[in-house]
Amino acid sequence: TNISMWWNFGSLLGVCLIAQIATGLFLAMHYCPNTEAAFSSVAHICRDVNYGWILRTMHANGASMFFICIYLHIGRNIYYGSYKLVHTWSIGVLILFATMATAFLGYVLPWGQMSFWGATVITNLLSAVPYIGTILVQWVWGGFAVDNATLTRFFALHFLMPFAIAALAMVHLLFLHQTGSNNPLGLKSDTDKIPFHPYFVTKDIVGFIILFTALSTLSLKEPYLLSDPDNFIPANPLVTPVHIQPELYFMFAYAILRSIPNKLGGVVALVMSIAILFALPAYKSKFTGTQFYPANQLMFWIMTNTVLLLTWIGARPVEDPYIVTGQILTTIYFMYYIITPLTTKHWDQLNK
Amino acid sequence: MGKHFGELAKIRGIIQYRLSPFEQRAFAGAISKGLPNIFVRIRSNIFRVLPPFVVAYLIYDTVEKKHEKLMRKNPKDYENDE
């Protein structure tokens, strides 16, 4: 019961969080959260502040690395059935929600076209809440539209949330240490434990080096590879960009949101696409994980590709044939969570 | 908090034989056994991992091509123009 490379992502996420807090702190020393100055302050950081350019690119690309690690971490948990550690898993889903919120808030801060319009689109979803929708969204905005009041509070919340994430991460580890980690075979491993130092200290350091290499390559060679060109244009409430889209790591959820023709329905689907993860610990199986369930393994990879295809659809305009493709993929996405436990049960019965 | 070394599990009636780490090569067989094992592991998983990626690529390619076609005017509409 040795744990493989997929178990490195937990510590990598911790490193990502620390890196984001560190770069973010230094960025916050020079950033101005006012609509008059926000865009220019980011340009000032990149051009005048000593090493501001690397702080900015590392922070922006660090967020992408954070999400790559999170999705791989969640994928590992689904594949190997680690969600059976219910408390650890539930805190993990909360961390995912908090991270997504933080990333969304952070993207608004440069006050480019995409920052402003992305914020407008997503905050407008709150108005879909029955009865209190309009007053709720105006309370969040601090006005009748996304404006200075929204920017200042988004900065405050973006600064605050990572510390909430850090606290949640500590609780996450607390619960994990009650039970111990899962492993690729899903077996009880109490008899196989080895000391953390030097084995996993070294293994984690290897992971850090690889992550740091990836982040540095991205930041130094192609810093704007994952960016939207529209964000180089200062926010203008009178000019709507042709294609409003969030960052890559939110695309799959954006595709799910747009697949439902109803506003409230879309918002519910968006929230459920993440919240459905809370349901996973209810799945029962004889063996932990998919190691002994080939059908489930195949479905896992189908699911992975569904999410990849949804990411692609999220980046495409709302035209034929993308619309119906997105709707079919959304259906497949949600069907996975229904078919998987049934397959497992059937497989267990076949092997009685 | 959690289980500690010394309180993990009770094992009775099992004898374990081990070689000291100082009496063996650290990476014994890493390449001679490890390299062929890479191909064994790929072969055993490929029919579960690869097909979804192939199908996904085909879907992507087909839909993108369909979109390109929909963005073009249909030449047959202008056949009898003069």
Short mmCIF file of C-alpha atoms in Angstrom, two decimals:
data_model
loop_
_atom_site.label_atom_id
_atom_site.label_comp_id
_atom_site.label_asym_id
_atom_site.label_seq_id
_atom_site.Cartn_x
_atom_site.Cartn_y
_atom_site.Cartn_z
CA THR A 1 0.00 0.00 0.00
CA ASN A 2 2.40 2.64 -1.23
CA ILE A 3 0.92 6.00 -2.11
CA SER A 4 1.62 7.17 -5.66
CA MET A 5 2.33 10.58 -7.21
CA TRP A 6 -1.36 11.46 -7.06
CA TRP A 7 -0.98 11.84 -3.31
CA ASN A 8 1.43 14.75 -3.79
CA PHE A 9 -1.26 17.21 -4.77
CA GLY A 10 -2.40 17.87 -1.22
CA SER A 11 0.96 19.28 -0.18
CA LEU A 12 1.24 21.05 -3.56
CA LEU A 13 -2.03 22.81 -2.86
CA GLY A 14 -0.64 23.98 0.46
CA VAL A 15 2.40 25.36 -1.35
CA CYS A 16 0.16 27.06 -3.93
CA LEU A 17 -1.85 28.68 -1.17
CA ILE A 18 1.26 30.01 0.57
CA ALA A 19 2.66 31.25 -2.76
CA GLN A 20 -0.59 33.02 -3.60
CA ILE A 21 -0.80 34.64 -0.15
CA ALA A 22 2.84 35.77 -0.36
CA THR A 23 2.66 37.19 -3.90
CA GLY A 24 -0.79 38.61 -3.18
CA LEU A 25 0.41 40.38 -0.04
CA PHE A 26 3.18 42.17 -1.93
CA LEU A 27 0.80 43.02 -4.77
CA ALA A 28 -1.66 44.47 -2.26
CA MET A 29 1.03 46.89 -1.10
CA HIS A 30 0.96 48.62 -4.49
CA TYR A 31 -2.55 47.96 -5.80
CA CYS A 32 -5.27 50.60 -5.55
CA PRO A 33 -8.87 49.27 -5.27
CA ASN A 34 -10.55 52.32 -6.81
CA THR A 35 -12.07 52.32 -10.28
CA GLU A 36 -10.06 55.46 -11.20
CA ALA A 37 -6.73 53.87 -10.38
CA ALA A 38 -7.05 50.06 -10.30
CA PHE A 39 -6.07 49.37 -13.92
CA SER A 40 -3.18 51.86 -13.81
CA SER A 41 -1.97 50.52 -10.47
CA VAL A 42 -1.61 47.04 -12.00
CA ALA A 43 0.34 48.55 -14.93
CA HIS A 44 2.44 50.47 -12.37
CA ILE A 45 3.18 47.22 -10.51
CA CYS A 46 4.26 45.50 -13.72
CA ARG A 47 6.45 48.38 -14.89
CA ASP A 48 7.76 50.39 -11.92
CA VAL A 49 7.63 48.27 -8.78
CA ASN A 50 10.84 46.27 -8.28
CA TYR A 51 10.08 42.72 -9.45
CA GLY A 52 6.42 43.69 -9.64
CA TRP A 53 6.19 42.03 -13.04
CA ILE A 54 7.12 38.61 -11.63
CA LEU A 55 4.82 39.07 -8.63
CA ARG A 56 1.93 39.78 -10.96
CA THR A 57 2.53 36.92 -13.41
CA MET A 58 3.26 34.43 -10.62
CA HIS A 59 0.05 35.43 -8.83
CA ALA A 60 -2.12 35.19 -11.95
CA ASN A 61 -0.57 31.95 -13.20
CA GLY A 62 -0.33 30.65 -9.65
CA ALA A 63 -4.11 30.77 -9.53
CA SER A 64 -4.26 28.58 -12.66
CA MET A 65 -1.76 26.13 -11.12
CA PHE A 66 -3.86 26.12 -7.94
CA PHE A 67 -6.89 25.01 -9.93
CA ILE A 68 -4.94 22.42 -11.95
CA CYS A 69 -3.77 20.93 -8.64
CA ILE A 70 -7.26 21.09 -7.12
CA TYR A 71 -8.90 19.32 -10.05
CA LEU A 72 -6.20 16.63 -10.09
CA HIS A 73 -6.58 16.29 -6.30
CA ILE A 74 -10.37 15.89 -6.59
CA GLY A 75 -9.93 13.48 -9.53
CA ARG A 76 -7.60 11.36 -7.41
CA ASN A 77 -10.16 11.34 -4.60
CA ILE A 78 -12.97 10.26 -6.89
CA TYR A 79 -10.87 7.60 -8.66
CA TYR A 80 -9.50 6.02 -5.49
CA GLY A 81 -12.63 6.44 -3.38
CA SER A 82 -10.94 8.73 -0.85
CA TYR A 83 -14.29 10.48 -0.43
CA LYS A 84 -15.07 7.70 2.04
CA LEU A 85 -13.19 9.87 4.53
CA VAL A 86 -16.39 11.88 4.89
CA HIS A 87 -15.25 14.74 7.12
CA THR A 88 -12.03 15.36 5.21
CA TRP A 89 -13.93 15.21 1.93
CA SER A 90 -16.71 17.59 3.04
CA ILE A 91 -14.22 20.21 4.21
CA GLY A 92 -12.46 19.71 0.89
CA VAL A 93 -15.59 20.60 -1.08
CA LEU A 94 -15.99 23.71 1.12
CA ILE A 95 -12.40 24.63 0.32
CA LEU A 96 -13.21 24.25 -3.39
CA PHE A 97 -16.15 26.64 -3.10
CA ALA A 98 -14.05 29.13 -1.13
CA THR A 99 -11.21 28.91 -3.66
CA MET A 100 -13.56 29.46 -6.57
CA ALA A 101 -15.03 32.49 -4.80
CA THR A 102 -11.56 33.88 -4.08
CA ALA A 103 -10.42 33.41 -7.69
CA PHE A 104 -13.58 35.07 -9.00
CA LEU A 105 -13.09 38.07 -6.68
CA GLY A 106 -9.43 38.32 -7.62
CA TYR A 107 -10.10 38.39 -11.33
CA VAL A 108 -12.27 41.49 -10.92
CA LEU A 109 -9.48 43.50 -9.29
CA PRO A 110 -7.41 44.48 -12.38
CA TRP A 111 -10.58 46.24 -13.59
CA GLY A 112 -10.11 45.28 -17.24
CA GLN A 113 -13.01 44.72 -19.62
CA MET A 114 -13.24 41.03 -18.79
CA SER A 115 -12.90 41.74 -15.05
CA PHE A 116 -15.85 44.14 -15.12
CA TRP A 117 -18.11 42.17 -17.45
CA GLY A 118 -17.33 38.80 -15.88
CA ALA A 119 -18.27 40.32 -12.51
CA THR A 120 -21.45 41.77 -14.02
CA VAL A 121 -22.54 38.44 -15.52
CA ILE A 122 -21.85 36.33 -12.46
CA THR A 123 -23.20 38.77 -9.84
CA ASN A 124 -26.35 39.18 -11.94
CA LEU A 125 -27.02 35.49 -11.35
CA LEU A 126 -27.91 36.40 -7.78
CA SER A 127 -30.94 38.28 -9.09
CA ALA A 128 -32.36 34.89 -10.13
CA VAL A 129 -33.00 34.03 -6.46
CA PRO A 130 -36.79 34.17 -5.96
CA TYR A 131 -38.30 37.13 -4.09
CA ILE A 132 -35.11 38.61 -2.66
CA GLY A 133 -33.05 38.38 -5.90
CA THR A 134 -32.98 42.05 -6.92
CA ILE A 135 -32.40 43.44 -3.44
CA LEU A 136 -29.76 40.76 -2.80
CA VAL A 137 -27.74 41.58 -5.89
CA GLN A 138 -27.96 45.33 -5.19
CA TRP A 139 -26.73 44.67 -1.66
CA VAL A 140 -23.76 42.74 -3.05
CA TRP A 141 -23.05 45.45 -5.61
CA GLY A 142 -23.36 48.32 -3.12
CA GLY A 143 -25.33 50.12 -5.81
CA PHE A 144 -27.39 49.51 -8.92
CA ALA A 145 -24.55 48.00 -10.97
CA VAL A 146 -20.97 46.82 -10.61
CA ASP A 147 -19.06 50.00 -9.73
CA ASN A 148 -16.50 51.42 -7.28
CA ALA A 149 -18.34 50.12 -4.21
CA THR A 150 -18.23 46.61 -5.67
CA LEU A 151 -14.52 46.83 -6.44
CA THR A 152 -13.53 47.97 -2.95
CA ARG A 153 -15.51 45.26 -1.20
CA PHE A 154 -14.27 42.61 -3.64
CA PHE A 155 -10.71 43.61 -2.76
CA ALA A 156 -11.44 43.33 0.96
CA LEU A 157 -13.08 39.92 0.52
CA HIS A 158 -10.35 38.68 -1.82
CA PHE A 159 -7.77 39.59 0.86
CA LEU A 160 -9.80 37.87 3.60
CA MET A 161 -10.87 34.62 1.92
CA PRO A 162 -7.40 33.00 1.60
CA PHE A 163 -7.07 33.07 5.38
CA ALA A 164 -10.45 31.34 5.65
CA ILE A 165 -9.13 28.81 3.14
CA ALA A 166 -6.00 28.33 5.25
CA ALA A 167 -8.14 27.73 8.35
CA LEU A 168 -10.32 25.25 6.42
CA ALA A 169 -7.16 23.54 5.16
CA MET A 170 -5.99 23.06 8.74
CA VAL A 171 -9.33 21.50 9.70
CA HIS A 172 -9.06 19.39 6.51
CA LEU A 173 -5.69 18.05 7.73
CA LEU A 174 -7.03 17.60 11.25
CA PHE A 175 -9.71 15.23 9.99
CA LEU A 176 -7.26 13.50 7.66
CA HIS A 177 -4.93 12.77 10.57
CA GLN A 178 -7.74 11.08 12.48
CA THR A 179 -8.06 8.36 9.87
CA GLY A 180 -4.80 8.41 7.93
CA SER A 181 -4.55 8.62 4.15
CA ASN A 182 -6.18 6.37 1.60
CA ASN A 183 -3.94 4.46 -0.84
CA PRO A 184 -4.17 3.21 -4.45
CA LEU A 185 -5.38 -0.24 -3.41
CA GLY A 186 -7.98 1.08 -0.98
CA LEU A 187 -6.77 -1.31 1.74
CA LYS A 188 -6.24 -0.63 5.42
CA SER A 189 -2.64 0.43 5.71
CA ASP A 190 -2.04 0.65 9.47
CA THR A 191 0.52 -2.12 9.26
CA ASP A 192 2.47 -0.47 6.43
CA LYS A 193 3.08 3.01 7.81
CA ILE A 194 6.49 4.61 7.32
CA PRO A 195 7.76 7.83 8.91
CA PHE A 196 6.93 11.10 7.13
CA HIS A 197 10.55 12.21 7.44
CA PRO A 198 12.59 11.48 5.32
CA TYR A 199 10.37 9.64 2.85
CA PHE A 200 7.48 11.99 2.23
CA VAL A 201 9.48 15.13 2.98
CA THR A 202 11.70 14.19 0.05
CA LYS A 203 8.81 13.07 -2.15
CA ASP A 204 6.93 16.30 -1.48
CA ILE A 205 10.02 18.36 -2.25
CA VAL A 206 10.25 16.62 -5.65
CA GLY A 207 6.64 17.64 -6.23
CA PHE A 208 7.37 21.24 -5.22
CA ILE A 209 10.27 21.40 -7.67
CA ILE A 210 8.09 20.15 -10.52
CA LEU A 211 5.30 22.59 -9.62
CA PHE A 212 7.73 25.47 -9.33
CA THR A 213 9.28 24.57 -12.68
CA ALA A 214 5.86 24.50 -14.33
CA LEU A 215 4.82 27.80 -12.76
CA SER A 216 8.14 29.49 -13.62
CA THR A 217 8.09 28.24 -17.23
CA LEU A 218 4.59 29.56 -17.64
CA SER A 219 5.27 32.90 -15.91
CA LEU A 220 8.60 33.61 -17.57
CA LYS A 221 8.08 32.30 -21.10
CA GLU A 222 4.35 32.66 -21.84
CA PRO A 223 2.89 34.75 -19.00
CA TYR A 224 -0.31 35.67 -20.85
CA LEU A 225 -0.95 32.26 -22.44
CA LEU A 226 -3.99 31.64 -20.21
CA SER A 227 -5.15 35.27 -20.13
CA ASP A 228 -7.90 37.00 -22.04
CA PRO A 229 -6.68 39.83 -24.33
CA ASP A 230 -9.79 41.85 -23.46
CA ASN A 231 -8.43 42.36 -19.97
CA PHE A 232 -5.77 44.70 -21.36
CA ILE A 233 -8.59 47.18 -22.07
CA PRO A 234 -9.73 49.28 -19.07
CA ALA A 235 -13.26 48.47 -17.92
CA ASN A 236 -15.96 50.37 -19.84
CA PRO A 237 -19.59 49.90 -18.71
CA LEU A 238 -20.78 51.29 -22.06
CA VAL A 239 -18.93 48.76 -24.25
CA THR A 240 -19.74 45.06 -23.95
CA PRO A 241 -17.03 42.65 -25.17
CA VAL A 242 -18.03 40.29 -27.97
CA HIS A 243 -17.25 37.19 -25.92
CA ILE A 244 -17.59 37.41 -22.14
CA GLN A 245 -15.90 34.42 -20.62
CA PRO A 246 -14.27 33.57 -17.30
CA GLU A 247 -10.82 32.09 -16.80
CA LEU A 248 -10.07 28.57 -18.10
CA TYR A 249 -10.59 26.87 -14.77
CA PHE A 250 -14.22 28.04 -14.59
CA MET A 251 -15.14 27.19 -18.19
CA PHE A 252 -16.76 23.83 -17.48
CA ALA A 253 -19.09 25.39 -14.90
CA TYR A 254 -19.79 28.30 -17.30
CA ALA A 255 -20.80 25.77 -19.99
CA ILE A 256 -23.14 24.01 -17.55
CA LEU A 257 -24.63 27.39 -16.54
CA ARG A 258 -25.33 28.34 -20.17
CA SER A 259 -26.79 24.94 -21.08
CA ILE A 260 -30.03 25.56 -19.17
CA PRO A 261 -32.28 28.08 -20.97
CA ASN A 262 -33.73 29.33 -17.67
CA LYS A 263 -31.77 31.83 -15.51
CA LEU A 264 -32.62 30.31 -12.13
CA GLY A 265 -32.29 26.81 -13.58
CA GLY A 266 -28.83 27.66 -14.85
CA VAL A 267 -27.75 29.01 -11.47
CA VAL A 268 -29.06 25.90 -9.70
CA ALA A 269 -27.22 23.68 -12.21
CA LEU A 270 -24.04 25.72 -11.68
CA VAL A 271 -24.15 25.32 -7.90
CA MET A 272 -25.20 21.67 -8.11
CA SER A 273 -22.35 20.84 -10.48
CA ILE A 274 -19.98 21.39 -7.53
CA ALA A 275 -22.34 20.66 -4.63
CA ILE A 276 -23.08 17.19 -6.00
CA LEU A 277 -19.63 16.25 -4.73
CA PHE A 278 -21.11 16.28 -1.21
CA ALA A 279 -23.22 13.26 -2.23
CA LEU A 280 -20.26 11.00 -3.05
CA PRO A 281 -19.63 9.62 0.47
CA ALA A 282 -23.07 7.97 0.26
CA TYR A 283 -21.83 5.57 -2.43
CA LYS A 284 -21.29 2.09 -1.03
CA SER A 285 -18.92 -0.47 -2.47
CA LYS A 286 -17.12 -3.60 -1.34
CA PHE A 287 -13.71 -2.19 -2.23
CA THR A 288 -12.61 1.38 -1.76
CA GLY A 289 -11.80 3.09 -5.05
CA THR A 290 -12.06 1.90 -8.63
CA GLN A 291 -9.00 -0.37 -8.66
CA PHE A 292 -11.16 -3.49 -8.85
CA TYR A 293 -14.00 -2.01 -10.90
CA PRO A 294 -12.92 -1.64 -14.56
CA ALA A 295 -16.34 -0.34 -15.65
CA ASN A 296 -16.09 2.45 -13.09
CA GLN A 297 -12.57 3.25 -14.24
CA LEU A 298 -13.81 3.65 -17.81
CA MET A 299 -16.65 5.87 -16.61
CA PHE A 300 -14.19 7.97 -14.64
CA TRP A 301 -12.20 8.66 -17.79
CA ILE A 302 -15.41 9.40 -19.69
CA MET A 303 -16.24 11.88 -16.93
CA THR A 304 -12.77 13.48 -17.17
CA ASN A 305 -13.22 13.94 -20.90
CA THR A 306 -16.73 15.31 -20.41
CA VAL A 307 -15.29 18.01 -18.14
CA LEU A 308 -12.53 18.74 -20.69
CA LEU A 309 -15.10 19.02 -23.48
CA LEU A 310 -17.28 21.25 -21.26
CA THR A 311 -14.23 23.47 -20.74
CA TRP A 312 -13.90 23.76 -24.52
CA ILE A 313 -17.61 24.51 -24.94
CA GLY A 314 -17.44 27.19 -22.22
CA ALA A 315 -14.88 29.02 -24.35
CA ARG A 316 -16.98 28.91 -27.51
CA PRO A 317 -19.75 31.40 -28.38
CA VAL A 318 -23.38 30.45 -27.83
CA GLU A 319 -24.06 29.28 -31.40
CA ASP A 320 -25.01 26.05 -33.14
CA PRO A 321 -23.76 23.35 -32.84
CA TYR A 322 -22.10 24.33 -29.55
CA ILE A 323 -25.40 24.82 -27.73
CA VAL A 324 -26.76 21.33 -28.13
CA THR A 325 -23.28 19.82 -27.62
CA GLY A 326 -23.04 21.66 -24.29
CA GLN A 327 -26.48 20.45 -23.25
CA ILE A 328 -25.66 16.83 -24.04
CA LEU A 329 -22.35 17.08 -22.17
CA THR A 330 -24.09 18.64 -19.14
CA THR A 331 -26.50 15.70 -19.12
CA ILE A 332 -23.61 13.22 -19.30
CA TYR A 333 -21.83 15.09 -16.48
CA PHE A 334 -24.76 14.74 -14.10
CA MET A 335 -25.60 11.21 -15.25
CA TYR A 336 -22.14 10.08 -14.14
CA TYR A 337 -23.06 10.66 -10.49
CA ILE A 338 -26.18 8.54 -10.89
CA ILE A 339 -24.76 5.70 -12.98
CA THR A 340 -21.53 5.20 -11.04
CA PRO A 341 -23.03 3.87 -7.77
CA LEU A 342 -25.43 1.66 -9.71
CA THR A 343 -22.55 0.16 -11.71
CA THR A 344 -20.60 -0.48 -8.52
CA LYS A 345 -23.57 -2.20 -6.88
CA HIS A 346 -24.16 -4.34 -9.97
CA TRP A 347 -20.47 -5.30 -10.17
CA ASP A 348 -20.43 -6.24 -6.47
CA GLN A 349 -23.48 -8.46 -6.98
CA LEU A 350 -21.91 -10.11 -10.03
CA ASN A 351 -18.85 -10.96 -7.97
CA LYS A 352 -20.70 -12.35 -4.96
CA MET B 1 -4.95 13.01 17.61
CA GLY B 2 -5.17 10.06 15.26
CA LYS B 3 -3.09 6.93 15.44
CA HIS B 4 0.57 6.97 16.38
CA PHE B 5 3.47 4.65 15.81
CA GLY B 6 3.17 1.98 18.52
CA GLU B 7 -0.64 2.09 18.51
CA LEU B 8 -1.36 1.28 14.85
CA ALA B 9 -2.26 -2.42 14.82
CA LYS B 10 -1.71 -5.63 16.76
CA ILE B 11 0.08 -8.25 14.68
CA ARG B 12 0.50 -11.68 16.18
CA GLY B 13 2.06 -14.84 14.80
CA ILE B 14 3.76 -13.18 11.79
CA ILE B 15 7.51 -13.37 11.27
CA GLN B 16 9.04 -10.76 8.98
CA TYR B 17 12.44 -11.15 7.36
CA ARG B 18 14.17 -8.02 6.11
CA LEU B 19 17.54 -7.07 4.67
CA SER B 20 19.29 -4.08 6.20
CA PRO B 21 19.31 -1.06 3.86
CA PHE B 22 23.12 -1.02 4.19
CA GLU B 23 23.37 -4.56 2.75
CA GLN B 24 21.61 -3.91 -0.54
CA ARG B 25 21.72 -1.67 -3.62
CA ALA B 26 19.37 1.28 -3.28
CA PHE B 27 17.83 1.26 -6.78
CA ALA B 28 18.19 -2.45 -7.56
CA GLY B 29 16.49 -3.24 -10.89
CA ALA B 30 15.17 0.28 -11.37
CA ILE B 31 15.90 0.19 -15.11
CA SER B 32 16.18 -3.55 -15.89
CA LYS B 33 12.82 -4.30 -14.25
CA GLY B 34 11.36 -0.81 -14.04
CA LEU B 35 11.51 0.13 -17.71
CA PRO B 36 9.62 -2.95 -19.04
CA ASN B 37 7.15 -2.44 -16.19
CA ILE B 38 6.24 0.95 -17.64
CA PHE B 39 5.00 -0.77 -20.80
CA VAL B 40 3.20 -3.47 -18.80
CA ARG B 41 1.36 -0.84 -16.80
CA ILE B 42 0.46 1.14 -19.94
CA ARG B 43 -0.81 -1.99 -21.71
CA SER B 44 -2.97 -3.03 -18.77
CA ASN B 45 -4.72 0.35 -18.53
CA ILE B 46 -4.79 1.67 -22.08
CA PHE B 47 -8.18 0.26 -23.10
CA ARG B 48 -9.78 1.99 -20.12
CA VAL B 49 -8.00 5.32 -20.35
CA LEU B 50 -7.44 6.01 -24.05
CA PRO B 51 -10.86 5.39 -25.72
CA PRO B 52 -12.63 8.28 -23.90
CA PHE B 53 -9.83 10.67 -24.99
CA VAL B 54 -10.08 9.46 -28.61
CA VAL B 55 -13.87 9.82 -28.62
CA ALA B 56 -13.60 13.25 -26.99
CA TYR B 57 -11.16 14.43 -29.64
CA LEU B 58 -13.43 13.12 -32.41
CA ILE B 59 -16.42 14.95 -30.91
CA TYR B 60 -14.36 18.16 -30.65
CA ASP B 61 -13.13 17.87 -34.23
CA THR B 62 -16.58 17.06 -35.68
CA VAL B 63 -18.34 19.88 -33.84
CA GLU B 64 -15.66 22.46 -34.74
CA LYS B 65 -15.89 21.46 -38.42
CA LYS B 66 -19.68 21.69 -38.28
CA HIS B 67 -19.38 25.18 -36.82
CA GLU B 68 -17.00 26.22 -39.61
CA LYS B 69 -19.50 24.99 -42.19
CA LEU B 70 -22.37 26.85 -40.52
CA MET B 71 -20.32 30.07 -40.63
CA ARG B 72 -19.96 29.86 -44.40
CA LYS B 73 -22.61 30.72 -46.98
CA ASN B 74 -23.99 27.76 -48.86
CA PRO B 75 -22.66 27.99 -52.46
CA LYS B 76 -25.74 26.14 -53.78
CA ASP B 77 -27.91 29.15 -52.79
CA TYR B 78 -26.08 31.25 -55.37
CA GLU B 79 -25.89 28.72 -58.18
CA ASN B 80 -28.42 30.39 -60.46
CA ASP B 81 -27.34 33.96 -59.77
CA GLU B 82 -26.39 36.09 -62.73
#
